[in-house]
XYZ file of C-alpha atoms in Angstrom:
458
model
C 42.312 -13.359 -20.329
C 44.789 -10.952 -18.847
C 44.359 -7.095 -18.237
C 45.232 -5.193 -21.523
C 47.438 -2.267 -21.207
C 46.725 0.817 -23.083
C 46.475 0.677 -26.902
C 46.674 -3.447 -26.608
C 44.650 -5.373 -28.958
C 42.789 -8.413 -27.290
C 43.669 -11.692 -28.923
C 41.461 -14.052 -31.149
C 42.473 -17.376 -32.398
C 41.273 -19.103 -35.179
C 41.420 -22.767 -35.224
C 40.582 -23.462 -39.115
C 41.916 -25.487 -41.324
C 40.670 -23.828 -44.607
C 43.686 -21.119 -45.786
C 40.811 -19.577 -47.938
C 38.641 -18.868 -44.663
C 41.517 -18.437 -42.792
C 42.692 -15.701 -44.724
C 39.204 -14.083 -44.938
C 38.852 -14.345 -40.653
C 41.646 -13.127 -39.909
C 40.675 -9.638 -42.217
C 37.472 -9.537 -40.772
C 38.965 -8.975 -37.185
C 41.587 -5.909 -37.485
C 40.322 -5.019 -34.203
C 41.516 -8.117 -32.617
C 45.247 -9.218 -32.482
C 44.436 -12.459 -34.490
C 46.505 -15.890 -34.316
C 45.620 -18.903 -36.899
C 45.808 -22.437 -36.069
C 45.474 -25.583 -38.692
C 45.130 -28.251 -36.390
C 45.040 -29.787 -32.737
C 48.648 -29.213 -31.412
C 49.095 -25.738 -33.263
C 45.858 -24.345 -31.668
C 47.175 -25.744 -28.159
C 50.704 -24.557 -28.591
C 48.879 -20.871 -29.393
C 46.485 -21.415 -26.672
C 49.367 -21.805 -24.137
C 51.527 -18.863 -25.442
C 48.870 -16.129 -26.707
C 46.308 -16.356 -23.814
C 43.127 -15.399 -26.264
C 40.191 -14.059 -25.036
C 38.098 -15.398 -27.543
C 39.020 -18.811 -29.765
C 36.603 -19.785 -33.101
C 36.843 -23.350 -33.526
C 35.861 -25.213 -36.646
C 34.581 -28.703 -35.345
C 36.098 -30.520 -38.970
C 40.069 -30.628 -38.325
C 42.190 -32.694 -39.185
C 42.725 -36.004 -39.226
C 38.916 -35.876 -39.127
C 37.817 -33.141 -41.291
C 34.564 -34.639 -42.456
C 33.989 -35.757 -38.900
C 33.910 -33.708 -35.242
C 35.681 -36.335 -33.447
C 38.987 -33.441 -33.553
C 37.177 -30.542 -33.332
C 35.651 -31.984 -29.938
C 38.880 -32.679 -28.718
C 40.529 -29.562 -29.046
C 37.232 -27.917 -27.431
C 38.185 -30.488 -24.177
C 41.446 -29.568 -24.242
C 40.923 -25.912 -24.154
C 38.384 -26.246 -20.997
C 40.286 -27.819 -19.336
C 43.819 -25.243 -19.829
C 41.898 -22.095 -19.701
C 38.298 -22.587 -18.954
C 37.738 -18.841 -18.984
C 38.291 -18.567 -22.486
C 34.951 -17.983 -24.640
C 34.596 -20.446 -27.635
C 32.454 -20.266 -30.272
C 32.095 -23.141 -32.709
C 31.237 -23.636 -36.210
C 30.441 -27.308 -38.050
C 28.125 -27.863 -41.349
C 28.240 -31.210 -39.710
C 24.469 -32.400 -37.878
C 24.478 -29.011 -36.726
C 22.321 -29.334 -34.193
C 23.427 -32.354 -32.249
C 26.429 -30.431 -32.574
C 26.031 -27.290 -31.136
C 24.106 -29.147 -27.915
C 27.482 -31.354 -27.464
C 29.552 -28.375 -27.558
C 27.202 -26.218 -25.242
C 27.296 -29.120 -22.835
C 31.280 -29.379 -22.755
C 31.875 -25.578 -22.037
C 31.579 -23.602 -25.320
C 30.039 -20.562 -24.903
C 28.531 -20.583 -28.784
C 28.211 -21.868 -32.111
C 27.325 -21.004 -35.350
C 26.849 -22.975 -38.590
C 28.501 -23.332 -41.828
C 28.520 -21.711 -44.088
C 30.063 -18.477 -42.386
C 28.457 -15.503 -42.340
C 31.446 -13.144 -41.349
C 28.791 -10.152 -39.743
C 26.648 -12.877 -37.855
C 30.149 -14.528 -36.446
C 31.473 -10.734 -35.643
C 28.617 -9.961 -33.386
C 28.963 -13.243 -31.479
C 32.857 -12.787 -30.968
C 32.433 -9.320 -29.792
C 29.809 -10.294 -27.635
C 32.246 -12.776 -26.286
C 34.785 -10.663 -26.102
C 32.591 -8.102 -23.713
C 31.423 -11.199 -21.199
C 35.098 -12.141 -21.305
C 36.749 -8.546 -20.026
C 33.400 -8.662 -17.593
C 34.983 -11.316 -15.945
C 38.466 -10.737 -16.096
C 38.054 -7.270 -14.189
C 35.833 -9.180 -11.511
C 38.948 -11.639 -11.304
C 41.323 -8.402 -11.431
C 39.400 -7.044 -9.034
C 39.144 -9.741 -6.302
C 42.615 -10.481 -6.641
C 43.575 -6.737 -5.533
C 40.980 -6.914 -2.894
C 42.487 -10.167 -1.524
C 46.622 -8.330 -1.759
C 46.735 -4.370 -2.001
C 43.435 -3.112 -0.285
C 44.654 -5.421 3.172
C 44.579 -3.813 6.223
C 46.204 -5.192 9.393
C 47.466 -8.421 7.540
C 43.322 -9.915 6.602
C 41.110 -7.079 6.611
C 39.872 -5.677 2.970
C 39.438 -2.288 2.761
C 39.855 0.934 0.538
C 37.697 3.154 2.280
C 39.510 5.738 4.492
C 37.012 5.519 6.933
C 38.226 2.302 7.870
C 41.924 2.991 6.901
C 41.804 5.153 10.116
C 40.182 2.403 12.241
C 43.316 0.220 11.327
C 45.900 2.792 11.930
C 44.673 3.478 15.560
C 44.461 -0.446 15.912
C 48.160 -0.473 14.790
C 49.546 2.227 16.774
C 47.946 0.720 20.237
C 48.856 -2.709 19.591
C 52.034 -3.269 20.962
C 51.145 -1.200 24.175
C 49.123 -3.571 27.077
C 46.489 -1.216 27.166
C 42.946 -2.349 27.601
C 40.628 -1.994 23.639
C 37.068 -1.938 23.739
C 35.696 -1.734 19.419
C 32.137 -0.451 19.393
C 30.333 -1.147 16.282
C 27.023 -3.135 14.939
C 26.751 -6.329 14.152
C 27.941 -7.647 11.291
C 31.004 -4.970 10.811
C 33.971 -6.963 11.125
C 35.026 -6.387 15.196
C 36.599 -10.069 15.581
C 38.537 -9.722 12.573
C 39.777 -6.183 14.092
C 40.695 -7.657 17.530
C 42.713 -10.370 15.393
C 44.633 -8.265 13.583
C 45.288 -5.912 16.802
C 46.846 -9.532 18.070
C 48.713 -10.417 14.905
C 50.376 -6.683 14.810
C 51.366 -7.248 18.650
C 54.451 -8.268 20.413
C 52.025 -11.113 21.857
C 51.335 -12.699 18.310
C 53.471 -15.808 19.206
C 50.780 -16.515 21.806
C 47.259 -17.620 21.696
C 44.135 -15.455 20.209
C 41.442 -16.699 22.371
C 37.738 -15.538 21.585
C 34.771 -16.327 23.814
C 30.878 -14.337 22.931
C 29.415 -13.876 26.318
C 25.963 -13.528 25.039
C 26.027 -17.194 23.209
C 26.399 -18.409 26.802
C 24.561 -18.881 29.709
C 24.938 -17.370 32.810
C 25.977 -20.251 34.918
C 28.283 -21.351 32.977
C 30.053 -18.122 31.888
C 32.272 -18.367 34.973
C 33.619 -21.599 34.647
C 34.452 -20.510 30.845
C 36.433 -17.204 31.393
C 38.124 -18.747 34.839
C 37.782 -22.517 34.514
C 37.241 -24.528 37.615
C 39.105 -27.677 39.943
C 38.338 -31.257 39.977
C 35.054 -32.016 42.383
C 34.638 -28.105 42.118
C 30.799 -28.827 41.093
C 28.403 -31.777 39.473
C 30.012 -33.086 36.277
C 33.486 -31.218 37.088
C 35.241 -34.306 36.560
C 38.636 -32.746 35.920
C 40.810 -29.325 36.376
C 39.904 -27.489 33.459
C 41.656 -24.058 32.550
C 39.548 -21.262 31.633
C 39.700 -18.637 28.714
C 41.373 -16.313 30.323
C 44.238 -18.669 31.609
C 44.255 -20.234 28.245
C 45.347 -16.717 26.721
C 48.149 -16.070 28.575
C 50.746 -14.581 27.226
C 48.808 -13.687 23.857
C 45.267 -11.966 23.389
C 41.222 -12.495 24.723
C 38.751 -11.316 23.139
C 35.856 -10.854 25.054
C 32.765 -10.602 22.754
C 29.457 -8.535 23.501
C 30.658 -8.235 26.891
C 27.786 -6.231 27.567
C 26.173 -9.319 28.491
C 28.175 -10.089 31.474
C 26.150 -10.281 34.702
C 26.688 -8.130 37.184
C 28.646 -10.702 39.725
C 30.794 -12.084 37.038
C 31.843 -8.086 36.475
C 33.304 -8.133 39.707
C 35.074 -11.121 39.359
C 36.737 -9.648 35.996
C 37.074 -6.278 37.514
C 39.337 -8.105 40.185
C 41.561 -9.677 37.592
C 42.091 -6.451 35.793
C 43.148 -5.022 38.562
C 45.883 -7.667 40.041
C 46.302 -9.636 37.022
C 45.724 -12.756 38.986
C 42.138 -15.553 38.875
C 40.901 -18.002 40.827
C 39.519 -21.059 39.304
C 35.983 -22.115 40.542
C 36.617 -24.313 43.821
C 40.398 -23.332 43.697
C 42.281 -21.481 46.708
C 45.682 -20.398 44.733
C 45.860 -17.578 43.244
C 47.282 -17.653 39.678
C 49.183 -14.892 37.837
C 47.990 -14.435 34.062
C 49.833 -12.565 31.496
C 46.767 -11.795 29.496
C 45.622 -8.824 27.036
C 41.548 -8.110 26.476
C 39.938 -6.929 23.837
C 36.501 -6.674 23.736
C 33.416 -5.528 21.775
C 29.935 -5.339 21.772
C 27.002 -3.526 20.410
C 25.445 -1.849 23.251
C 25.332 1.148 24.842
C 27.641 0.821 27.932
C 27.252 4.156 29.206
C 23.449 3.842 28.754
C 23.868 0.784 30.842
C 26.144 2.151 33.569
C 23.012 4.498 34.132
C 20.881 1.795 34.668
C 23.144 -0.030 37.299
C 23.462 -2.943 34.270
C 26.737 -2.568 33.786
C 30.182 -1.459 36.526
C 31.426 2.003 35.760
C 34.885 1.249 37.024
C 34.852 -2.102 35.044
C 34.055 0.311 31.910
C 36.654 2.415 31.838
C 39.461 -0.660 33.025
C 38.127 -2.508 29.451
C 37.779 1.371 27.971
C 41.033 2.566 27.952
C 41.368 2.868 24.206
C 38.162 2.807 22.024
C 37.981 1.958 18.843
C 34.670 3.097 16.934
C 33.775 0.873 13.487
C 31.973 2.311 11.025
C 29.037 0.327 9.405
C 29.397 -1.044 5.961
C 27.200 2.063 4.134
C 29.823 4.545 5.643
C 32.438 2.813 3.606
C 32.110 3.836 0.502
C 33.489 1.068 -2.180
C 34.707 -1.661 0.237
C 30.761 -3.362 -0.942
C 32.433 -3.819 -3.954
C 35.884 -4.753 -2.616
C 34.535 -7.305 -0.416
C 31.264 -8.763 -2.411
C 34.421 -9.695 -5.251
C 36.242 -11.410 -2.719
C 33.565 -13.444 -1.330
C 32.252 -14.487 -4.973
C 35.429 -15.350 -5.888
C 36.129 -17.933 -2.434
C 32.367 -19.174 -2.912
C 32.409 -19.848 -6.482
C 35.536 -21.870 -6.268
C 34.090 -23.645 -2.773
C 30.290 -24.497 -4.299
C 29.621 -23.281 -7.998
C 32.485 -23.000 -10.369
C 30.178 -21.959 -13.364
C 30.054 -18.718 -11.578
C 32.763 -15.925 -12.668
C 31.752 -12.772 -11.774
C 28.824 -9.820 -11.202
C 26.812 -8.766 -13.593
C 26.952 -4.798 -13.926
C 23.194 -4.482 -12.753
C 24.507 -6.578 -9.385
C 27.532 -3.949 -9.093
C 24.849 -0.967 -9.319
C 22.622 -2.497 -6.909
C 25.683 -3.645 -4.444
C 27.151 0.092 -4.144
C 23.651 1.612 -4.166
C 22.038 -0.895 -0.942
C 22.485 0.327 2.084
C 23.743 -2.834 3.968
C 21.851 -2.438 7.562
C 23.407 -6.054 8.304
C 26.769 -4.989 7.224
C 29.390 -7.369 5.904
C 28.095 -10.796 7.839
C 24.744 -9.681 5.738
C 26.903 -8.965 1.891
C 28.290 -12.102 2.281
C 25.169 -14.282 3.235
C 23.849 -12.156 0.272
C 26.715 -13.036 -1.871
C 27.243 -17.015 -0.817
C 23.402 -17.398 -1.451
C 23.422 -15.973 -4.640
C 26.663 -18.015 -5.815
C 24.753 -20.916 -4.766
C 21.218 -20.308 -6.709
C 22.595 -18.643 -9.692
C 22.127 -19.958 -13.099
C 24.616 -18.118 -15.207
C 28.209 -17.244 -15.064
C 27.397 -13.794 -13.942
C 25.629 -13.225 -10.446
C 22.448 -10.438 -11.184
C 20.948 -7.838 -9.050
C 18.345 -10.950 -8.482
C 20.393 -13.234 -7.514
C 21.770 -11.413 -4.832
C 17.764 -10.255 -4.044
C 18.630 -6.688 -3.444
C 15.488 -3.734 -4.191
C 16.049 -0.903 -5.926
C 17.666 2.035 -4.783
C 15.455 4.795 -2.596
C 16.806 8.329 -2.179
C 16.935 8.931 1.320
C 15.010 11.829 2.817
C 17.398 13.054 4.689
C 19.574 13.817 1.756
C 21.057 17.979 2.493
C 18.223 20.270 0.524
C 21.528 22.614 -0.151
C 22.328 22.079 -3.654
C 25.951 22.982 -3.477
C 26.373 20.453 -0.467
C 23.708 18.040 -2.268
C 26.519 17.742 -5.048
C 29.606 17.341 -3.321
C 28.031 14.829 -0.892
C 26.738 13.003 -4.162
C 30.152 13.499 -6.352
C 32.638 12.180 -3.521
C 30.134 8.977 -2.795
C 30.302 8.391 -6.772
C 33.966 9.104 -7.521
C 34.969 6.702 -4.684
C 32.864 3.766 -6.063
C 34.396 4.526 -9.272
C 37.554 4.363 -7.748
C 36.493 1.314 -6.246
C 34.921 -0.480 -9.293
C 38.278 0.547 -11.268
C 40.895 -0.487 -8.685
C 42.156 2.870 -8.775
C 43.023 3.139 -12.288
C 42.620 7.339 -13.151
C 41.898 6.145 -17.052
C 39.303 3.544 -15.875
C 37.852 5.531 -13.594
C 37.420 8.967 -15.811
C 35.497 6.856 -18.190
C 33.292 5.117 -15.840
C 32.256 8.875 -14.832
C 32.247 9.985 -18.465
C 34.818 12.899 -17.711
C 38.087 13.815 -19.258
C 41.022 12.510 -16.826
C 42.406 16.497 -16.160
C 38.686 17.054 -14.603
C 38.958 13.910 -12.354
C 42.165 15.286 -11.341
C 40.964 18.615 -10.410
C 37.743 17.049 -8.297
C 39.983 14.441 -6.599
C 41.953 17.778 -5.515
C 38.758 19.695 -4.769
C 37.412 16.885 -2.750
C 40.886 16.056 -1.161
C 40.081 12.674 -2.205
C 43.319 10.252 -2.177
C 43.536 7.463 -5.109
């Protein structure tokens, strides 16, 4: 099912081969934009060119009308074209060996003969409902994955981390020095990649190393490599990170938890742009950029004699501040779609979307693990869930708590409150004013007005 535009009707076909039923169907659905089909090829041909969201299928077709043999056919055929599509069947033949055959191959209901045209409404609307559920959670990841990009692979809409990308974008064809300070979990290695990728070194290599994943005497060797003989086990030259990055980008993660020696040694290369391998005596010139990142307080550690002040502010000379994942307001959304979408496809099919109780809970947790947490949250829920919707238990997520140190003003109480929930609106309906006016349950002039008031930009 595709996104209706305004005033569209969504479509229903009718796979019957009955004229007299036909004819009463299709009256019974003037909210629908019905098609009819009599037979296999017809209700394929239809399928192909009308995209329904909803298709009732009468098992008994023919050349088999007092049979199912058809009707089962058609029903493969149609999961495998458009597996999305919600179809409900109907036999009067061994109805219920029938309906368990049909559940099994992918319909999503069935209903016996003879019709009962209310009973058979309230399924295809129900339908209808779980289908445009799913289509706006495919709508939805699909814009996360193209227009909310930032810095060619980073999904955002919040302006919060618009701003993070912009500064990223305007330094990164200058060789200064970035340091990104943020928590775990908030995206800093896909930042320094997209610094690299927007740089006039993006031709060259993106080298990453975490200094805290490894040990101390072996750290060395890893950023400046080390000669043949140089030590036990060095059994050949081997080229460290650095040297491996020339002419492109390092990223030196938590570098925090560099010891102090090894700070010199980096301090020196900073400075004359030249390393030493371990047991070497040449001095080699390296073209290299570094990033780096880490979670700790560097200035709290300069106090303490943990860290080199004048190694600080050579990695310092442009810092970049993230913002954790419950200061940006709606990219939960953006990003929990994207990764259901990629882990779905990777380990559960079945699975299509979020179940509105999930998208409540999402936008209202507060996320202390950030994105590497949403999307452990998100892949483990994929994985477990039984339905085609993922709920507010799959993902394991407790109800919302006010925080205490919500503003006791009322005035500020409200605007705080109205921007948080006009964004996530914003969020939820990809922007769309309509969409978003009646997810708040206001007229779209009064969204205007508070988007202007709040200097809020869709």
């Amino acid at each position: 099912m595709s996104e209706l535009k305004p005033g569209q009707r969504p479509v229903l076909l009718i796979v019957e081969d009955d004229p007299g039923l036909q004819a009463q169907l299709k009256w019974a659905y003037e909210d629908f934009e019905v098609v009819i089909a009599g037979d296999r090829a017809s209700a394929l041909t239809l399928l192909r060119s009308e995209e329904p969201a909803v298709v009732t299928l009468d098992l008994g077709l023919p050349p088999d009308p007092d049979g199912t043999t058809e009707g089962f056919a058609v029903l493969d055929e149609i999961m495998a074209l458009r597996p999305q599509t919600k179809v409900i069947v109907a036999s009067g033949h061994g109805a219920r060996e029938s309906a368990l055959k049909a559940i099994e191959k992918g319909a999503y209901d069935f209903y016996q003969k003879p019709v009962d045209i209310d009973a058979l409404g309230l399924i295809v609307r129900r339908a209808l409902h779980l289908a445009q559920i799913e289509a706006e959670n495919r709508s939805l990841a699909t814009r996360a994955s193209s227009d909310n990009k930032v810095l060619g692979r980073m999904i955002t809409a919040a302006p919060e981390m618009i701003k993070v990308a912009r500064t990223i974008e305007r330094v990164a064809n200058t060789n200064v020095s970035v340091m990104l300070l943020g928590a775990s979990g908030t995206g800093k290695e896909l930042l320094a990649r997209g610094l690299h990728d927007c740089s006039s070194r993006a031709h060259g290599s993106f080298v990453a190393i975490n200094c805290a994943a490894i040990p101390e005497n072996l750290l060395e060797s890893e950023l400046f490599g080390h000669e043949k003989g140089a030590f036990t086990g060095a059994v050949k030259t081997t080229e460290g990170k650095i040297e491996l990055a020339s002419g492109g980008t390092l990223f030196l993660d938590e570098v925090g938890d560099i010891p102090l020696q090894l700070q010199v040694k980096l301090l020196r290369f900073l400075q004359e742009r030249t390393i030493e391998r371990i047991g070497g005596r040449r001095s080699i010139e390296v073209d290299t950029r570094i990033v780096c990142a880490t979670h700790q307080n560097l200035e709290a550690m300069i106090s303490d004699g943990r860290f080199r002040e004048d190694l600080y502010y050579r990695l310092a000379e442009i810092v970049v501040k993230i913002p954790g994942l419950a200061e940006r307001p709606g990219d939960a959304t953006l990003l929990a779609k994207t990764f259901l979408m990629r882990f779905a496809k990777e380990m559960n099919p079945s699975v299509k979307g979020f179940a509105p109780d999930a998208l409540a809970a999402i936008d209202g947790w507060n996320w202390p693990g950030n994105v590497r947490e949403l999307e452990n949250r998100v892949k483990r829920a994929v994985i477990m869930a039984d339905g085609k919707l993922v709920s507010a238990a799959d993902l394991d997520l407790p109800g919302n708590n006010a925080e205490e140190s919500s503003p006791l003003n009322l005035k500020t109480a409200r605007e705080v409150t109205d921007r948080k929930v006009i964004r996530h609106a914003l969020a939820r309906s990809e922007g769309n004013i309509s969409s978003t006016a009646r997810l708040l349950g206001i007229s779209r002039p009064t969204l205007y007005d508070l988007l202007k008031q709040y200097d809020l930009h869709n």
